[in-house]
mmCIF file of C-alpha atoms in Angstrom:
data_model
loop_
_atom_site.group_PDB
_atom_site.id
_atom_site.type_symbol
_atom_site.label_atom_id
_atom_site.label_comp_id
_atom_site.label_asym_id
_atom_site.label_seq_id
_atom_site.Cartn_x
_atom_site.Cartn_y
_atom_site.Cartn_z
ATOM 1 C CA MET Z 1 144.706 -96.294 -148.642
ATOM 2 C CA GLU Z 2 146.752 -99.568 -150.584
ATOM 3 C CA PRO Z 3 147.588 -102.522 -149.150
ATOM 4 C CA SER Z 4 150.837 -102.011 -149.371
ATOM 5 C CA ALA Z 5 150.991 -99.178 -147.792
ATOM 6 C CA LEU Z 6 149.309 -100.658 -145.159
ATOM 7 C CA GLY Z 7 152.547 -102.510 -144.675
ATOM 8 C CA CYS Z 8 150.303 -106.108 -145.979
ATOM 9 C CA PRO Z 9 150.145 -108.651 -148.860
ATOM 10 C CA VAL Z 10 149.013 -107.623 -152.056
ATOM 11 C CA PRO Z 11 146.395 -110.445 -152.614
ATOM 12 C CA ARG Z 12 145.121 -111.100 -156.268
ATOM 13 C CA ASP Z 13 141.883 -110.647 -156.324
ATOM 14 C CA ARG Z 14 140.491 -113.599 -157.912
ATOM 15 C CA PHE Z 15 137.299 -115.966 -156.988
ATOM 16 C CA PRO Z 16 136.369 -116.981 -161.077
ATOM 17 C CA GLY Z 17 133.197 -117.199 -159.524
ATOM 18 C CA ARG Z 18 131.903 -113.871 -158.713
ATOM 19 C CA GLU Z 19 131.310 -113.606 -162.851
ATOM 20 C CA ARG Z 20 129.231 -116.444 -162.878
ATOM 21 C CA LEU Z 21 125.359 -117.601 -162.953
ATOM 22 C CA TYR Z 22 124.734 -118.955 -159.796
ATOM 23 C CA PRO Z 23 122.507 -120.178 -157.573
ATOM 24 C CA TRP Z 24 123.925 -117.279 -155.045
ATOM 25 C CA ILE Z 25 121.274 -117.498 -151.930
ATOM 26 C CA TYR Z 26 122.819 -114.749 -149.486
ATOM 27 C CA LYS Z 27 123.722 -111.153 -149.941
ATOM 28 C CA ILE Z 28 124.824 -108.428 -147.863
ATOM 29 C CA ARG Z 29 123.670 -104.893 -148.860
ATOM 30 C CA GLU Z 30 126.126 -103.098 -146.279
ATOM 31 C CA ASP Z 31 129.599 -104.140 -144.877
ATOM 32 C CA PHE Z 32 129.480 -107.804 -141.697
ATOM 33 C CA VAL Z 33 132.284 -106.673 -138.728
ATOM 34 C CA PHE Z 34 132.489 -109.284 -136.374
ATOM 35 C CA GLN Z 35 135.439 -110.268 -134.328
ATOM 36 C CA SER Z 36 136.870 -113.361 -134.817
ATOM 37 C CA ILE Z 37 139.511 -115.793 -133.106
ATOM 38 C CA HIS Z 38 142.297 -114.890 -135.651
ATOM 39 C CA ARG Z 39 144.727 -112.036 -134.148
ATOM 40 C CA GLY Z 40 148.163 -110.637 -135.249
ATOM 41 C CA LYS Z 41 147.865 -110.972 -138.959
ATOM 42 C CA THR Z 42 146.410 -108.007 -141.020
ATOM 43 C CA PHE Z 43 145.033 -108.672 -144.663
ATOM 44 C CA HIS Z 44 143.201 -105.767 -146.626
ATOM 45 C CA ALA Z 45 141.827 -106.754 -149.861
ATOM 46 C CA GLU Z 46 138.425 -106.383 -152.254
ATOM 47 C CA TRP Z 47 135.889 -107.946 -150.345
ATOM 48 C CA LEU Z 48 137.609 -108.709 -147.055
ATOM 49 C CA ARG Z 49 140.002 -106.245 -144.520
ATOM 50 C CA LEU Z 50 141.171 -108.431 -141.269
ATOM 51 C CA GLU Z 51 143.008 -106.431 -138.101
ATOM 52 C CA PRO Z 52 145.413 -107.368 -135.746
ATOM 53 C CA ASP Z 53 142.956 -107.323 -132.920
ATOM 54 C CA GLY Z 54 140.844 -109.700 -134.472
ATOM 55 C CA THR Z 55 138.318 -107.577 -136.364
ATOM 56 C CA VAL Z 56 136.741 -108.744 -139.477
ATOM 57 C CA THR Z 57 135.266 -106.862 -142.082
ATOM 58 C CA ILE Z 58 133.339 -108.291 -145.217
ATOM 59 C CA LYS Z 59 132.565 -105.302 -147.286
ATOM 60 C CA ALA Z 60 129.859 -105.184 -149.500
ATOM 61 C CA ASN Z 61 131.147 -102.262 -151.343
ATOM 62 C CA ALA Z 62 128.478 -101.073 -154.786
ATOM 63 C CA THR Z 63 127.271 -104.013 -155.712
ATOM 64 C CA GLY Z 64 127.174 -106.157 -152.344
ATOM 65 C CA TYR Z 65 128.769 -109.128 -150.942
ATOM 66 C CA ALA Z 66 127.462 -112.418 -152.553
ATOM 67 C CA TRP Z 67 127.945 -116.336 -151.994
ATOM 68 C CA ASP Z 68 126.221 -119.923 -152.008
ATOM 69 C CA GLY Z 69 126.411 -120.733 -148.677
ATOM 70 C CA CYS Z 70 127.632 -123.900 -147.437
ATOM 71 C CA THR Z 71 128.897 -125.534 -150.227
ATOM 72 C CA PRO Z 72 128.034 -127.007 -153.175
ATOM 73 C CA LYS Z 73 125.313 -125.769 -154.157
ATOM 74 C CA PHE Z 74 123.776 -126.391 -158.205
ATOM 75 C CA SER Z 75 121.432 -124.811 -159.972
ATOM 76 C CA VAL Z 76 118.651 -127.446 -161.138
ATOM 77 C CA LEU Z 77 117.328 -126.039 -164.643
ATOM 78 C CA GLY Z 78 116.756 -122.405 -162.357
ATOM 79 C CA LEU Z 79 113.534 -123.879 -160.518
ATOM 80 C CA PHE Z 80 115.322 -124.593 -157.995
ATOM 81 C CA ILE Z 81 118.958 -124.915 -155.566
ATOM 82 C CA LEU Z 82 120.513 -128.229 -154.452
ATOM 83 C CA GLY Z 83 123.131 -128.880 -152.142
ATOM 84 C CA THR Z 84 124.437 -129.037 -148.618
ATOM 85 C CA PRO Z 85 121.642 -127.514 -146.608
ATOM 86 C CA ASP Z 86 122.057 -124.583 -144.090
ATOM 87 C CA GLY Z 87 119.667 -125.567 -141.544
ATOM 88 C CA HIS Z 88 116.416 -123.780 -140.529
ATOM 89 C CA ILE Z 89 116.625 -120.234 -140.041
ATOM 90 C CA ASP Z 90 117.058 -118.675 -136.740
ATOM 91 C CA ILE Z 91 114.293 -116.819 -134.817
ATOM 92 C CA GLU Z 92 116.366 -114.694 -133.514
ATOM 93 C CA THR Z 93 118.366 -113.468 -136.776
ATOM 94 C CA GLY Z 94 115.431 -114.320 -139.774
ATOM 95 C CA LYS Z 95 118.402 -116.574 -141.285
ATOM 96 C CA SER Z 96 119.707 -119.847 -141.555
ATOM 97 C CA LEU Z 97 121.252 -120.674 -138.600
ATOM 98 C CA THR Z 98 124.678 -121.473 -141.393
ATOM 99 C CA TYR Z 99 124.356 -117.443 -142.808
ATOM 100 C CA HIS Z 100 127.173 -116.411 -140.754
ATOM 101 C CA ALA Z 101 129.276 -118.880 -140.481
ATOM 102 C CA SER Z 102 129.555 -119.818 -144.572
ATOM 103 C CA LEU Z 103 129.107 -115.844 -145.500
ATOM 104 C CA VAL Z 104 133.114 -115.623 -143.158
ATOM 105 C CA HIS Z 105 134.602 -119.320 -144.413
ATOM 106 C CA ASP Z 106 132.999 -118.376 -148.301
ATOM 107 C CA ALA Z 107 135.248 -113.956 -147.687
ATOM 108 C CA PHE Z 108 138.637 -115.746 -145.969
ATOM 109 C CA TYR Z 109 138.173 -118.750 -148.251
ATOM 110 C CA GLN Z 110 138.061 -116.320 -151.098
ATOM 111 C CA TYR Z 111 141.447 -114.777 -150.284
ATOM 112 C CA LEU Z 112 142.593 -118.465 -149.270
ATOM 113 C CA GLU Z 113 145.597 -118.743 -151.391
ATOM 114 C CA ASP Z 114 146.926 -114.638 -149.502
ATOM 115 C CA VAL Z 115 145.953 -114.162 -146.601
ATOM 116 C CA PRO Z 116 147.554 -114.717 -144.025
ATOM 117 C CA ILE Z 117 146.087 -116.990 -141.473
ATOM 118 C CA PRO Z 118 146.027 -120.789 -141.542
ATOM 119 C CA LYS Z 119 143.655 -122.976 -143.335
ATOM 120 C CA ARG Z 120 142.741 -124.931 -140.797
ATOM 121 C CA GLU Z 121 142.181 -121.429 -138.384
ATOM 122 C CA ILE Z 122 139.127 -120.876 -140.894
ATOM 123 C CA ASP Z 123 138.057 -123.926 -140.846
ATOM 124 C CA ARG Z 124 138.037 -123.406 -136.759
ATOM 125 C CA GLN Z 125 136.537 -120.485 -137.049
ATOM 126 C CA PHE Z 126 133.357 -121.661 -139.872
ATOM 127 C CA TYR Z 127 133.331 -124.685 -136.467
ATOM 128 C CA ASP Z 128 132.669 -121.920 -133.832
ATOM 129 C CA MET Z 129 130.464 -119.727 -135.754
ATOM 130 C CA LEU Z 130 128.292 -122.899 -136.434
ATOM 131 C CA LYS Z 131 128.065 -124.403 -132.428
ATOM 132 C CA GLU Z 132 127.364 -120.948 -131.111
ATOM 133 C CA ARG Z 133 124.462 -120.820 -133.066
ATOM 134 C CA ARG Z 134 123.945 -124.964 -132.003
ATOM 135 C CA PHE Z 135 123.501 -126.204 -135.664
ATOM 136 C CA PRO Z 136 123.437 -129.519 -135.629
ATOM 137 C CA LEU Z 137 124.955 -130.430 -138.086
ATOM 138 C CA ALA Z 138 128.778 -128.397 -136.939
ATOM 139 C CA TRP Z 139 130.846 -130.690 -136.120
ATOM 140 C CA LEU Z 140 130.209 -133.088 -139.508
ATOM 141 C CA TYR Z 141 130.330 -129.276 -141.788
ATOM 142 C CA TYR Z 142 133.447 -128.907 -139.863
ATOM 143 C CA ARG Z 143 134.679 -131.916 -141.061
ATOM 144 C CA ALA Z 144 134.049 -131.449 -144.643
ATOM 145 C CA VAL Z 145 136.111 -128.274 -144.745
ATOM 146 C CA LEU Z 146 138.801 -129.481 -142.522
ATOM 147 C CA TYR Z 147 139.027 -132.483 -144.796
ATOM 148 C CA PHE Z 148 137.960 -131.468 -149.052
ATOM 149 C CA GLY Z 149 138.230 -127.173 -148.571
ATOM 150 C CA GLY Z 150 139.902 -125.200 -149.937
ATOM 151 C CA TRP Z 151 142.054 -128.071 -152.003
ATOM 152 C CA GLY Z 152 144.995 -127.537 -154.555
ATOM 153 C CA VAL Z 153 145.139 -124.360 -152.466
ATOM 154 C CA LYS Z 154 148.555 -122.772 -151.235
ATOM 155 C CA GLN Z 155 148.386 -120.739 -148.659
ATOM 156 C CA ARG Z 156 152.086 -118.364 -149.170
ATOM 157 C CA ASN Z 157 151.386 -115.424 -146.911
ATOM 158 C CA LEU Z 158 152.133 -118.548 -143.350
#
């Protein structure tokens, strides 16, 4: 079913970075579903789905969903990546401490202009997820996205 048929706004799926050769360091090949703090809102787009009960699905679709972890990241001569650290590998998940938090945050920020969730709440979800994994720099990363993330984007559907 199309998003407009579900009574929610149709987002413009513009994320110029998706097509570029960039140091994407993570990729999901299956949908990631979790229970968020965002309740009472609906949003459906190519890569992101939010249900009124707070269920969020980040869709892998046919090609998989790729992101760069905690931003910024820069490739140096195609040899190594410099940028914001993602933390140690969590022994429980086999993934970096920031893996799921950065996945969710990047997916919401991809649609920041259109998603009906205030940026501050998206950033708070990021912080809560980092704290849950006991990431030692959670507060610093939260402050960075709170003050510098999505700079210049005007949210339209609040």
